[in-house]
CSV table of C-alpha atoms and ligand atoms in Angstrom, one decimal:
chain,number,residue,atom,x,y,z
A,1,UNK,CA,-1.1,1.2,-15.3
A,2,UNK,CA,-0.4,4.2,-17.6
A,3,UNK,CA,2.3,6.3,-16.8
A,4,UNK,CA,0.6,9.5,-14.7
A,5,UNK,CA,1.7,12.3,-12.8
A,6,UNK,CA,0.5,13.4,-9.5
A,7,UNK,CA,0.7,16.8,-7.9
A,8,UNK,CA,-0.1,16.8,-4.3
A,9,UNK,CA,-0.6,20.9,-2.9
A,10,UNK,CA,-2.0,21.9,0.8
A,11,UNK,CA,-0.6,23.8,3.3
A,12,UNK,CA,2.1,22.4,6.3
A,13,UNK,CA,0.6,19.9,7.9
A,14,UNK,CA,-1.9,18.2,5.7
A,15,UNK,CA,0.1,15.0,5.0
A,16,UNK,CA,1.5,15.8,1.6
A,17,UNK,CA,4.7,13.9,2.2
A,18,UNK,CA,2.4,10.9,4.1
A,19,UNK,CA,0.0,10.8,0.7
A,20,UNK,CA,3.0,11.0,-2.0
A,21,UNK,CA,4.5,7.8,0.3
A,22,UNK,CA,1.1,5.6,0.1
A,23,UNK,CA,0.4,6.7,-3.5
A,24,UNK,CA,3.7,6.0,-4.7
A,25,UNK,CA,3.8,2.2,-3.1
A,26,UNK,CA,-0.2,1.7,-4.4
A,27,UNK,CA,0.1,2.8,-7.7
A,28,UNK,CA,4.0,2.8,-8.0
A,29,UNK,CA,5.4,5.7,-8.7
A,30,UNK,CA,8.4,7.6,-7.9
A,31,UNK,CA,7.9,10.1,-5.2
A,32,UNK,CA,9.9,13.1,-6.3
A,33,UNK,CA,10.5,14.8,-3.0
A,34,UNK,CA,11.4,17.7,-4.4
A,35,UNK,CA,13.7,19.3,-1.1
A,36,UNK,CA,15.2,15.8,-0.6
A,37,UNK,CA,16.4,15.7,-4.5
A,38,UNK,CA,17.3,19.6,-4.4
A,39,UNK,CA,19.4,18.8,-1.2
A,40,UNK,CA,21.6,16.0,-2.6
A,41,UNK,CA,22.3,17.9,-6.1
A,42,UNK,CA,24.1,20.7,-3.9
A,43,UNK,CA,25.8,18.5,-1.5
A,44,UNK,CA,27.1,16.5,-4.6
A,45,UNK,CA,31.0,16.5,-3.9
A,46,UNK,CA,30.9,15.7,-8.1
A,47,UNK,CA,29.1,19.3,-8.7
A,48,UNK,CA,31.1,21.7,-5.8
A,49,UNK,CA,33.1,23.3,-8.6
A,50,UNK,CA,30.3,24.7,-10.1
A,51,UNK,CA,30.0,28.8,-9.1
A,52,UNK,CA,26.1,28.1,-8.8
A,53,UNK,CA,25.9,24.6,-7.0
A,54,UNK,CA,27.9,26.5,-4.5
A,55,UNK,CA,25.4,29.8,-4.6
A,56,UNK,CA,22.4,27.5,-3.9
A,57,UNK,CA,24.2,25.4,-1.5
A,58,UNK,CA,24.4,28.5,0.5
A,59,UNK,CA,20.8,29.6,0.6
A,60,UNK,CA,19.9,25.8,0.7
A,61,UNK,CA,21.7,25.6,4.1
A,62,UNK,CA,20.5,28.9,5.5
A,63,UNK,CA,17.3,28.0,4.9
A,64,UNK,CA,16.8,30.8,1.8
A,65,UNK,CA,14.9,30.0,-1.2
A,66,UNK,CA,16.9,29.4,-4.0
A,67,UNK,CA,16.6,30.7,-7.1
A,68,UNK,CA,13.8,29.5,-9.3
A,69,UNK,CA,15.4,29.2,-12.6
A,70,UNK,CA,17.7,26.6,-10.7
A,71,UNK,CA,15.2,24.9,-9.4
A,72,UNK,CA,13.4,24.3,-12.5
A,73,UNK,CA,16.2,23.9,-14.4
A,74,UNK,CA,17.1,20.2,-11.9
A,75,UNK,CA,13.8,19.6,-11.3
A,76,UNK,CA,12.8,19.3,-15.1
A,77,UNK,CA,16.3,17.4,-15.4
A,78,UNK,CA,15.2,14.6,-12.4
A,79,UNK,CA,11.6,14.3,-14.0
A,80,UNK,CA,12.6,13.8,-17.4
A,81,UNK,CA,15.3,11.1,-16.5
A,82,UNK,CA,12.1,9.4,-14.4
A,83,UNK,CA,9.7,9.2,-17.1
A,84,UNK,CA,12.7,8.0,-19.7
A,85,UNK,CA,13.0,5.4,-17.7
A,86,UNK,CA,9.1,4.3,-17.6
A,87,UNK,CA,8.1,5.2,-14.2
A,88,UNK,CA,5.3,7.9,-13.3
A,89,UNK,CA,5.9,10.4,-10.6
A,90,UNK,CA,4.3,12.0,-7.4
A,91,UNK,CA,5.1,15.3,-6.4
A,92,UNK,CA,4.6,16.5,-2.9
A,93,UNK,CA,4.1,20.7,-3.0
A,94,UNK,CA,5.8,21.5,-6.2
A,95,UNK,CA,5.6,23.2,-8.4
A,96,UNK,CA,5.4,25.7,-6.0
A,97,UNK,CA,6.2,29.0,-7.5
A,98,UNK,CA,4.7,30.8,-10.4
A,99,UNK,CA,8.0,30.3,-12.4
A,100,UNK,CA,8.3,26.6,-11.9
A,101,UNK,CA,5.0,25.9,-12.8
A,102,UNK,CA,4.9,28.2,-16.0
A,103,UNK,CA,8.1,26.4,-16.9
A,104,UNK,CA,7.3,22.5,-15.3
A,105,UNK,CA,4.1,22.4,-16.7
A,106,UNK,CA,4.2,22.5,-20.4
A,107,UNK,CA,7.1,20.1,-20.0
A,108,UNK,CA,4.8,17.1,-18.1
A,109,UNK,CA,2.4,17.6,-20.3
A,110,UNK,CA,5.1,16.9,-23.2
A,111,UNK,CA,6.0,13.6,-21.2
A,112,UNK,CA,3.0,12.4,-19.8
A,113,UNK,CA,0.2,14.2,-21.6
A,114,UNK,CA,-2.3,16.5,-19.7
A,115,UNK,CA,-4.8,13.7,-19.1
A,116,UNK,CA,-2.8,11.5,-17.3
A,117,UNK,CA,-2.2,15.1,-15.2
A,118,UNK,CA,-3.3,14.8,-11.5
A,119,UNK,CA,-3.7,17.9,-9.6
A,120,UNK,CA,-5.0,17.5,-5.6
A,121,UNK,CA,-4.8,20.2,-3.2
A,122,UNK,CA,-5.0,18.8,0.6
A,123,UNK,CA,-7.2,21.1,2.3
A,124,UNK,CA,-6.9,21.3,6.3
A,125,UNK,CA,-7.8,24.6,8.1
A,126,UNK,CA,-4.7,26.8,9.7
A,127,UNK,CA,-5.5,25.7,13.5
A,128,UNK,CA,-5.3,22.0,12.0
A,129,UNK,CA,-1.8,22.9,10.5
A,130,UNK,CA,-0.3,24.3,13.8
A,131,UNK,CA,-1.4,21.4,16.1
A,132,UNK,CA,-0.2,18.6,13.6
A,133,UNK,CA,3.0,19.7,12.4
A,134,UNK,CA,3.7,20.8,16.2
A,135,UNK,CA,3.5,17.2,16.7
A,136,UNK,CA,5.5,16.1,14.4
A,137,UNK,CA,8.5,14.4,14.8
A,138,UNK,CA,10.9,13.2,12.1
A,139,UNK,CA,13.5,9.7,12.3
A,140,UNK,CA,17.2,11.1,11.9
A,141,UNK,CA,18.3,7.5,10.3
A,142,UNK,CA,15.4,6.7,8.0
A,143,UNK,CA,12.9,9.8,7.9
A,144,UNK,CA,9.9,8.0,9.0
A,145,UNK,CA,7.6,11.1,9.9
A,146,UNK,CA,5.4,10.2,13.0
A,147,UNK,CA,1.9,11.9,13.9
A,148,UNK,CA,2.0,11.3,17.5
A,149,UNK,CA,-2.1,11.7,16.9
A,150,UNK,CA,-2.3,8.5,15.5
A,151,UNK,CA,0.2,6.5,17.6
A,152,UNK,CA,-0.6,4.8,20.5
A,153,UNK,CA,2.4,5.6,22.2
A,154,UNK,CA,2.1,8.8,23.8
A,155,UNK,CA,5.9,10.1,23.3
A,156,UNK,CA,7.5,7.6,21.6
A,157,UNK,CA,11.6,7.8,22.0
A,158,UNK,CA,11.9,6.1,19.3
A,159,UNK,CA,11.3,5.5,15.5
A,160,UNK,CA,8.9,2.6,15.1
A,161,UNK,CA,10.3,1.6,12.0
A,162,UNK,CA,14.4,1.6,12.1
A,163,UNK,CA,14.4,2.1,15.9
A,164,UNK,CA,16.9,5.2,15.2
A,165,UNK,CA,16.0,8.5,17.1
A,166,UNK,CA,13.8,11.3,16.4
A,167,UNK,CA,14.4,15.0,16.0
A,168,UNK,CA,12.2,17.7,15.5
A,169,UNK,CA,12.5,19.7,12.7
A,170,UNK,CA,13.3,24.0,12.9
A,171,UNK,CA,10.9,24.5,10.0
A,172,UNK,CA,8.3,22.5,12.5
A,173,UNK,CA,8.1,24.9,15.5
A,174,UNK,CA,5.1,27.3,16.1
A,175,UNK,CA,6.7,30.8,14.8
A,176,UNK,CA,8.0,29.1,11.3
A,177,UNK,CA,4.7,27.4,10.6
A,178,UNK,CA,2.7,31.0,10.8
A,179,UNK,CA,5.1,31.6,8.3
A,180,UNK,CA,5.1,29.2,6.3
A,181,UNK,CA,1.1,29.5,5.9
A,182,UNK,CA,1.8,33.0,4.9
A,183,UNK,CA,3.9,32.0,2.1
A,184,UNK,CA,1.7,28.8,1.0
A,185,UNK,CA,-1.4,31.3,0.4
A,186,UNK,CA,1.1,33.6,-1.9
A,187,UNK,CA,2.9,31.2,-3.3
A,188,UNK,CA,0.9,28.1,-4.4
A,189,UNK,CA,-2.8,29.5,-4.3
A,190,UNK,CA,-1.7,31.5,-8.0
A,191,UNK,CA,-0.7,28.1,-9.2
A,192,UNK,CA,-4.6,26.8,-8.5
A,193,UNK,CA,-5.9,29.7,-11.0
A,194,UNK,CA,-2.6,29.3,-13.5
A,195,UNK,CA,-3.6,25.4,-13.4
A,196,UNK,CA,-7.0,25.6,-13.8
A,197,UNK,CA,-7.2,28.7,-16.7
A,198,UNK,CA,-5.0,26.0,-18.6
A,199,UNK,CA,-7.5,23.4,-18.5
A,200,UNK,CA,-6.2,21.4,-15.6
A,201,UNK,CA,-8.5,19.8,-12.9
A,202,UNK,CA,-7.4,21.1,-10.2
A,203,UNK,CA,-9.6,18.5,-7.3
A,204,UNK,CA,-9.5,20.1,-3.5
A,205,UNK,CA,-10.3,17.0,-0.8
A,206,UNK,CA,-10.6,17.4,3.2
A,207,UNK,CA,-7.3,16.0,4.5
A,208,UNK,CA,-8.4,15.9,8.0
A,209,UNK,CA,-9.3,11.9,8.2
A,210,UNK,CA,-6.9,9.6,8.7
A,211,UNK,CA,-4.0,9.3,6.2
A,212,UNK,CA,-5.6,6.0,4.7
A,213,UNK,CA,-9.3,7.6,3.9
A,214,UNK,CA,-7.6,10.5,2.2
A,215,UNK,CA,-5.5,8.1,0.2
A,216,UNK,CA,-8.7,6.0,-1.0
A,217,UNK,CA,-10.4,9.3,-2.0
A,218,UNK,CA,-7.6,10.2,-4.3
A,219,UNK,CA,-7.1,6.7,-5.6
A,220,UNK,CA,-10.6,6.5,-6.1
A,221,UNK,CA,-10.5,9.9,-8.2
A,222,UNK,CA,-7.5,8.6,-10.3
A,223,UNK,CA,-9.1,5.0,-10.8
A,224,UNK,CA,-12.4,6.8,-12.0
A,225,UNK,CA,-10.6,9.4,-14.1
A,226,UNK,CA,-8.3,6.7,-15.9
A,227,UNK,CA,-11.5,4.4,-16.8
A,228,UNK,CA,-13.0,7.0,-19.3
B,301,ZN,ZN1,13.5,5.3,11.4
């Protein structure tokens, strides 16, 4: 397969970290979890004398954005070291500011070419968003994130995987998802026009089935787009 990028969007709750997992094992590619990356540059021991690692460390750990010129600035620096090496990438809600997608953008499309661009937006409705990522619980050893929805387990104690325990999330409760809506309509629903004014397809899909039918509808678009 040719190397493509994917670009998962949707609000909390409708399964962007679940699809970038699947998609990345079916059509191998590296999921870029853009908060997971962000978190390990700052915590670098290699990088704590630098003045700014230390300024984002602090707004990484109290929960504050950081700055967007940082951001983009790593970001770009991860992707590009990905594709040097041959792999394609899935992203799971970034770009999610204006900034880092006027600035990612034209750089993908320098590595991977616009076509082999793939832009989904996860679409679940706000009442959908609350209940699910109420339920959500997240392994502290190996990050498995279980939808006690789909389990048959009522309240599982522990991670099915690794066996290690769970732990719910702060950025999970009620109060931080209303939030957190709030922000995604601000934020990322600019990006949609941005995207699409620059010739992007930008393809919205229902994200309430189960995880594996919203997987085969994406895999299906990318199959279909890739044959022509
Ligand atoms: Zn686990």
């Amino acid at each position: 397969m040719k190397k493509i990028i994917v670009i998962l969007y949707g609000p909390p709750g409708a399964g962007k970290g679940t699809q970038a997992n699947l998609l990345a094992d079916k059509l191998g590619l590296i999921h870029f979890d853009t908060g997971k990356f962000l978190e390990a540059i700052v915590h670098d021991p290699a990088r704590q004398k630098e003045k700014v690692i230390r300024r984002e460390r602090g707004f990484f750990d109290g929960g504050q954005l950081m700055t967007p010129s940082f951001v983009t600035r790593e970001v770009l620096r991860g992707a590009e070291r990905i594709s040097r090496a041959g792999w394609g990438l899935i992203f799971s809600g970034s770009p999610r500011t204006m900034h880092e997608a006027e600035h990612e953008y034209p750089v993908f499309e320098k590595l991977f070419g616009k076509k082999n661009i793939f832009i989904f937006v996860l679409d679940v409705p706000p009442a959908y968003s609350m209940r699910r990522n109420s339920a959500r619980k997240v392994c502290k050893a190996c990050g498995y994130l279980l939808i006690a929805s789909l389990y048959p387990k009522k309240d599982p104690k522990v991670c099915p995987v690794c066996g290690g325990p769970f732990y719910k999330r702060s950025l999970d409760k009620p109060e931080v998802i209303k939030i957190r809506l709030v922000e995604y309509k601000k934020r990322t629903f600019p990006i949609y026009e941005f995207a699409r004014k620059k010739g992007y397809r930008v393809i919205h899909l229902d994200a309430t089935p189960a995880p594996y039918k919203v997987m085969d509808k994406i895999y299906g678009h990318i199959q279909k787009t890739g044959r022509n």
